[in-house]
Short mmCIF file of C-alpha atoms in Angstrom, two decimals:
data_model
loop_
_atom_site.label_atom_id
_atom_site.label_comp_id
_atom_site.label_asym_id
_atom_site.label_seq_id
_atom_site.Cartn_x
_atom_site.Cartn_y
_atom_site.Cartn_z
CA UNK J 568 1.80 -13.40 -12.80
CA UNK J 569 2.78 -13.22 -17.06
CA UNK J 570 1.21 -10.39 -18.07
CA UNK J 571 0.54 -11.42 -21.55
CA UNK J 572 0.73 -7.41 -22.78
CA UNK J 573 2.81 -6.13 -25.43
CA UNK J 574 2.70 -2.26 -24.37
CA UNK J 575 2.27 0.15 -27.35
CA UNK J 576 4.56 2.74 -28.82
CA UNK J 577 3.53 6.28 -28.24
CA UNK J 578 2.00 6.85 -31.36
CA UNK J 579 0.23 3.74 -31.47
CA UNK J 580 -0.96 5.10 -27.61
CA UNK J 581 -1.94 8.55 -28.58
CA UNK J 582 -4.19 7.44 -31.74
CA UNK J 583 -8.22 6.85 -32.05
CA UNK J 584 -10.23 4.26 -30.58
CA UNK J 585 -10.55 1.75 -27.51
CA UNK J 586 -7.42 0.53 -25.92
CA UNK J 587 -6.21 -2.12 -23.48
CA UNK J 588 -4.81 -0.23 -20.26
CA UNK J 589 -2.18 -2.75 -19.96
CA UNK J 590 -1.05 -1.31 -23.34
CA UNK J 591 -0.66 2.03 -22.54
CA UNK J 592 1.60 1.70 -20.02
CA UNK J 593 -0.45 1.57 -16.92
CA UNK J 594 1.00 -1.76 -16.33
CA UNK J 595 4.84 -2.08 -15.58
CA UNK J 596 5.51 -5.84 -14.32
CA UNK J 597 9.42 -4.89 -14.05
CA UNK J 598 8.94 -1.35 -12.53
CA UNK J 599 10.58 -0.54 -9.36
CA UNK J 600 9.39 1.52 -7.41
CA UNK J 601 11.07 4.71 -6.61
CA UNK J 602 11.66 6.64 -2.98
CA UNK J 603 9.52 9.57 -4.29
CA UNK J 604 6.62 6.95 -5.50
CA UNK J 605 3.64 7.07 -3.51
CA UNK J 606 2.43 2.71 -2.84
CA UNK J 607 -1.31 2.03 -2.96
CA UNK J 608 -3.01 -1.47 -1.92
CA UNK J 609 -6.35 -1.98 -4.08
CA UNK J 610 -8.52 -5.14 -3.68
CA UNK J 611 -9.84 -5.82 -6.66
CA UNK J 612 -12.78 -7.74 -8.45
CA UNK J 613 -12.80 -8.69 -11.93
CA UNK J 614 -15.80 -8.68 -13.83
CA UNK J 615 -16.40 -11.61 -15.83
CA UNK J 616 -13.79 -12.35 -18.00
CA UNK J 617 -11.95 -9.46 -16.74
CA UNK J 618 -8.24 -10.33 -17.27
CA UNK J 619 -6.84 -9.67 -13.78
CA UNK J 620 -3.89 -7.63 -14.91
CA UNK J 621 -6.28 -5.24 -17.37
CA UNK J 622 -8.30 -4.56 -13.90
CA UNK J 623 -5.26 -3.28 -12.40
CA UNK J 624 -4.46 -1.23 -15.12
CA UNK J 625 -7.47 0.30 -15.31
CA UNK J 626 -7.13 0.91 -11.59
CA UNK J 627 -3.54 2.63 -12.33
CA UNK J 628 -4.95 4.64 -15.50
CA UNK J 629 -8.29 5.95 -13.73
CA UNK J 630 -6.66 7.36 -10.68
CA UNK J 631 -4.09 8.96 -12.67
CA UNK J 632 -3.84 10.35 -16.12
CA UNK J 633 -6.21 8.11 -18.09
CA UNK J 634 -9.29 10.96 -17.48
CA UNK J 635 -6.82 13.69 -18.94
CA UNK J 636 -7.54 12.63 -22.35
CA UNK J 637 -7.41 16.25 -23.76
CA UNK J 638 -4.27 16.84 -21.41
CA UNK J 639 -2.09 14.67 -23.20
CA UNK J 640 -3.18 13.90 -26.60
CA UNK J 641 -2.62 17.82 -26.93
CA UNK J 642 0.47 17.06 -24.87
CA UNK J 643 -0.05 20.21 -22.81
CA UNK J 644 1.83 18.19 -19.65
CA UNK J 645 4.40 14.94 -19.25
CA UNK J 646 1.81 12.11 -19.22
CA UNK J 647 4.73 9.97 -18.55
CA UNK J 648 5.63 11.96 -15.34
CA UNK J 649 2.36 11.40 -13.40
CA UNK J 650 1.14 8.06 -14.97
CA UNK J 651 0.31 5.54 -12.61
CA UNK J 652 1.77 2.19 -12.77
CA UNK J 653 0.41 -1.26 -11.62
CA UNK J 654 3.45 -3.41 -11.44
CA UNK J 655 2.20 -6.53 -8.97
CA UNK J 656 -0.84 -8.56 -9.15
CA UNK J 657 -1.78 -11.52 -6.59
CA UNK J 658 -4.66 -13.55 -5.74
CA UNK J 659 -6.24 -12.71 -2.26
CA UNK J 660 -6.22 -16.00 -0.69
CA UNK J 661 -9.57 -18.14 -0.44
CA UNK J 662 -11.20 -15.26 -2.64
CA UNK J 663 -11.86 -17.00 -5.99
CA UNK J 664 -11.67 -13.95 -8.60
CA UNK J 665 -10.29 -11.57 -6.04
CA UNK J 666 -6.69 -10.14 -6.67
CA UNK J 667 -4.16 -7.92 -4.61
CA UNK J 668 -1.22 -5.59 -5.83
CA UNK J 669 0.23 -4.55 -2.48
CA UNK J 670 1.92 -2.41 0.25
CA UNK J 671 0.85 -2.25 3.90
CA UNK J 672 1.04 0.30 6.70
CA UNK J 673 1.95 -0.66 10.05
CA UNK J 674 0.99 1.33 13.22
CA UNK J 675 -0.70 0.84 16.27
CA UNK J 676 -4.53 1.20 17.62
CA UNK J 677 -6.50 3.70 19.18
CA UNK J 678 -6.73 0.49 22.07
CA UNK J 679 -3.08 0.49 21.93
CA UNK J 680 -2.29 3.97 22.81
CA UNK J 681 -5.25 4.36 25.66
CA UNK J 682 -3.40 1.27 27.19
CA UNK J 683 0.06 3.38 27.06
CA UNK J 684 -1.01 7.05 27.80
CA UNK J 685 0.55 9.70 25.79
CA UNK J 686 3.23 9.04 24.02
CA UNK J 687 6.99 11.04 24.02
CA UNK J 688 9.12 9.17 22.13
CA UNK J 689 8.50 6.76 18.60
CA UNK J 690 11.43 5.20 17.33
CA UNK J 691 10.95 3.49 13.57
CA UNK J 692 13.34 0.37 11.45
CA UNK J 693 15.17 1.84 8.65
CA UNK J 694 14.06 2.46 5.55
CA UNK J 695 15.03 -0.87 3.48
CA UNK J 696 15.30 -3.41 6.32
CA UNK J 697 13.61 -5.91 6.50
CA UNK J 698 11.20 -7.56 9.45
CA UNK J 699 9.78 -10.87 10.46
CA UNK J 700 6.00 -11.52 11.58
CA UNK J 701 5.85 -10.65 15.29
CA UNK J 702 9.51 -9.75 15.37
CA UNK J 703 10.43 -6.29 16.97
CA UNK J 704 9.90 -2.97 14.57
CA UNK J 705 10.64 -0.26 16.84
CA UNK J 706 9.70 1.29 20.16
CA UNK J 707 7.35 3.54 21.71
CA UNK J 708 7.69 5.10 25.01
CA UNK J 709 4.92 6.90 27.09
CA UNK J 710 4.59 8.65 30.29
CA UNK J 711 3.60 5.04 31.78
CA UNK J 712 6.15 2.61 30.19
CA UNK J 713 8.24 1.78 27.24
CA UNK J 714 7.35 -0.87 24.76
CA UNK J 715 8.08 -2.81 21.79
CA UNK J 716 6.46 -2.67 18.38
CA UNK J 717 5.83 -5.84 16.72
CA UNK J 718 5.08 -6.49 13.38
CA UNK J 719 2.17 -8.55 12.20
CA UNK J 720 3.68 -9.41 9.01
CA UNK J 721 7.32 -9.75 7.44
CA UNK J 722 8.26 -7.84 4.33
CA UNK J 723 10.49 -4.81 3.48
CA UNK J 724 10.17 -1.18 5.26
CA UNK J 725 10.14 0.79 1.75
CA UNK J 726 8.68 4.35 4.12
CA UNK J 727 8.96 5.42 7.57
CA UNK J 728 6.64 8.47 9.39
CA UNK J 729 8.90 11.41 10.15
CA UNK J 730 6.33 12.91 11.67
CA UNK J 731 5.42 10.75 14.32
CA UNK J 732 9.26 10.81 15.42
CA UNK J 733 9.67 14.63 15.52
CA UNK J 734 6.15 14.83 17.23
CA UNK J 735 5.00 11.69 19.08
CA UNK J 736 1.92 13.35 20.78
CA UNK J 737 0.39 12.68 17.18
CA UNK J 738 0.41 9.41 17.61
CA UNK J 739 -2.25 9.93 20.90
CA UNK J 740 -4.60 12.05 18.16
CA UNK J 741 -4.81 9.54 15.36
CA UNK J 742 -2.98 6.34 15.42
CA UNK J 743 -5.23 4.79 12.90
CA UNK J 744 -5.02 6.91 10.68
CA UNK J 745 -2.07 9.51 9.63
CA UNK J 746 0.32 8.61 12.68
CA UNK J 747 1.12 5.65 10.67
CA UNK J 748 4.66 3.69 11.50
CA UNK J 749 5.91 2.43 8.49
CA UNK J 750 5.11 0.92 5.42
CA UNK J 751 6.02 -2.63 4.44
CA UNK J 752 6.18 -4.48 1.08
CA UNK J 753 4.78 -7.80 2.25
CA UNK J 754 6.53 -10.92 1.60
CA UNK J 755 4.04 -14.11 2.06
CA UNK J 756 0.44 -12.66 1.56
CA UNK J 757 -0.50 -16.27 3.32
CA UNK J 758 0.53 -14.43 7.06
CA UNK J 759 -2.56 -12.44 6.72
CA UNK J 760 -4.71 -15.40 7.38
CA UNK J 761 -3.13 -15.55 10.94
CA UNK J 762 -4.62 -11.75 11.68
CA UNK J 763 -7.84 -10.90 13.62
CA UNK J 764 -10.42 -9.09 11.52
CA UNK J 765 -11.43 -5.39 12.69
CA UNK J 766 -14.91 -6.77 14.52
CA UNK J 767 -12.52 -9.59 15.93
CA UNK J 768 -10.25 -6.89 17.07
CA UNK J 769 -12.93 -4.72 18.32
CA UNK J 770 -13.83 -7.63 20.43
CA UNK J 771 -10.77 -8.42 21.94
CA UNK J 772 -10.14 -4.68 22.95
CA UNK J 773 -13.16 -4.32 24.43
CA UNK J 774 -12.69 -7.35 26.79
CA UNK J 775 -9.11 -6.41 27.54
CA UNK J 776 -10.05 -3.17 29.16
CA UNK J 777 -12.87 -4.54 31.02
#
């Protein structure tokens, strides 16, 4: 998406009055993103005549250094160290006026691991591979069986959990939410419309184990 944004020199950042967040450097359409970066996935909506790319911006500037306003005009810390940088912006499919910049976390559910028992033994893709949707993204073995771990999506793995390999049992205590697999920068957005909704999901769990 052009971003239409000429950023603004650091003086021209640091002086009075009301400025585009696009222009001071919360916006980064060439930035890549680095091991140590931590990814976030925001949904956004626009207001009304809201340029897209100034909403993620502002999204990047208000969860990072944009509220330190005394901070860093009195440069008492390296704004440029922990400023926040929206560098992808996408429409959400059949959302008019809704927009994604993205990364998604792959894992399995709370159904999943009640099917399998506990777990002993998580084994995760390598950091920079890259998967297809439903093609095979690692392994998890319980006390009942072994089994496959498909991915609902195909992108890059840009972060794996450690965690869950040196101690699977934490996968048994909250796979939906920090037992996490791995973290993939999606390639077709379009592959989400394939996916069953959490009610849908809910649903289908509930008449699986019955």
């Amino acid at each position: 998406m052009p971003d239409g944004s000429e950023k603004l020199t650091a003086k021209a950042r640091y002086s009075a009055g009301v400025l585009e967040y696009k222009k001071m450097g919360y916006w980064e359409p060439d930035y890549e993103p680095k091991d140590t970066d931590i990814i976030s996935l925001f949904r956004i909506t626009p207001q009304d005549g809201v340029d897209p790319i100034e909403a993620a911006a502002a999204v990047a500037g208000e969860s990072s250094t944009a509220t330190w306003t005394v901070v860093w005009t009195d440069r008492l810390t390296a704004c440029e160290k922990y400023r926040a940088k929206a560098y992808r912006v996408d429409p959400v499919p059949n959302s008019p006026g809704q927009y994604f910049a993205y990364i998604a976390i792959i894992g399995i559910t709370k159904h999943a691991t009640e099917m399998l028992g506990d777990i002993v033994f998580a084994e995760l893709p390598e950091k920079g591979s890259h998967v297809k949707k439903d093609g095979t993204a690692g392994v998890v073995e319980s006390t009942k069986a072994a089994s496959d771990v498909y991915t609902p999506v195909s992108g890059e793995v840009v972060d794996t959990n450690q965690m869950i390999v040196d101690d699977p049992g934490k996968i048994n205590e909250d796979p939906e939410g920090a037992a996490w697999f791995f973290k993939l920068k999606m390639k077709d957005m379009s592959e989400m419309d394939s996916l069953m909704n959490k009610d849908e999901y809910d649903k289908f769990a509930k008449e699986s184990s019955s």
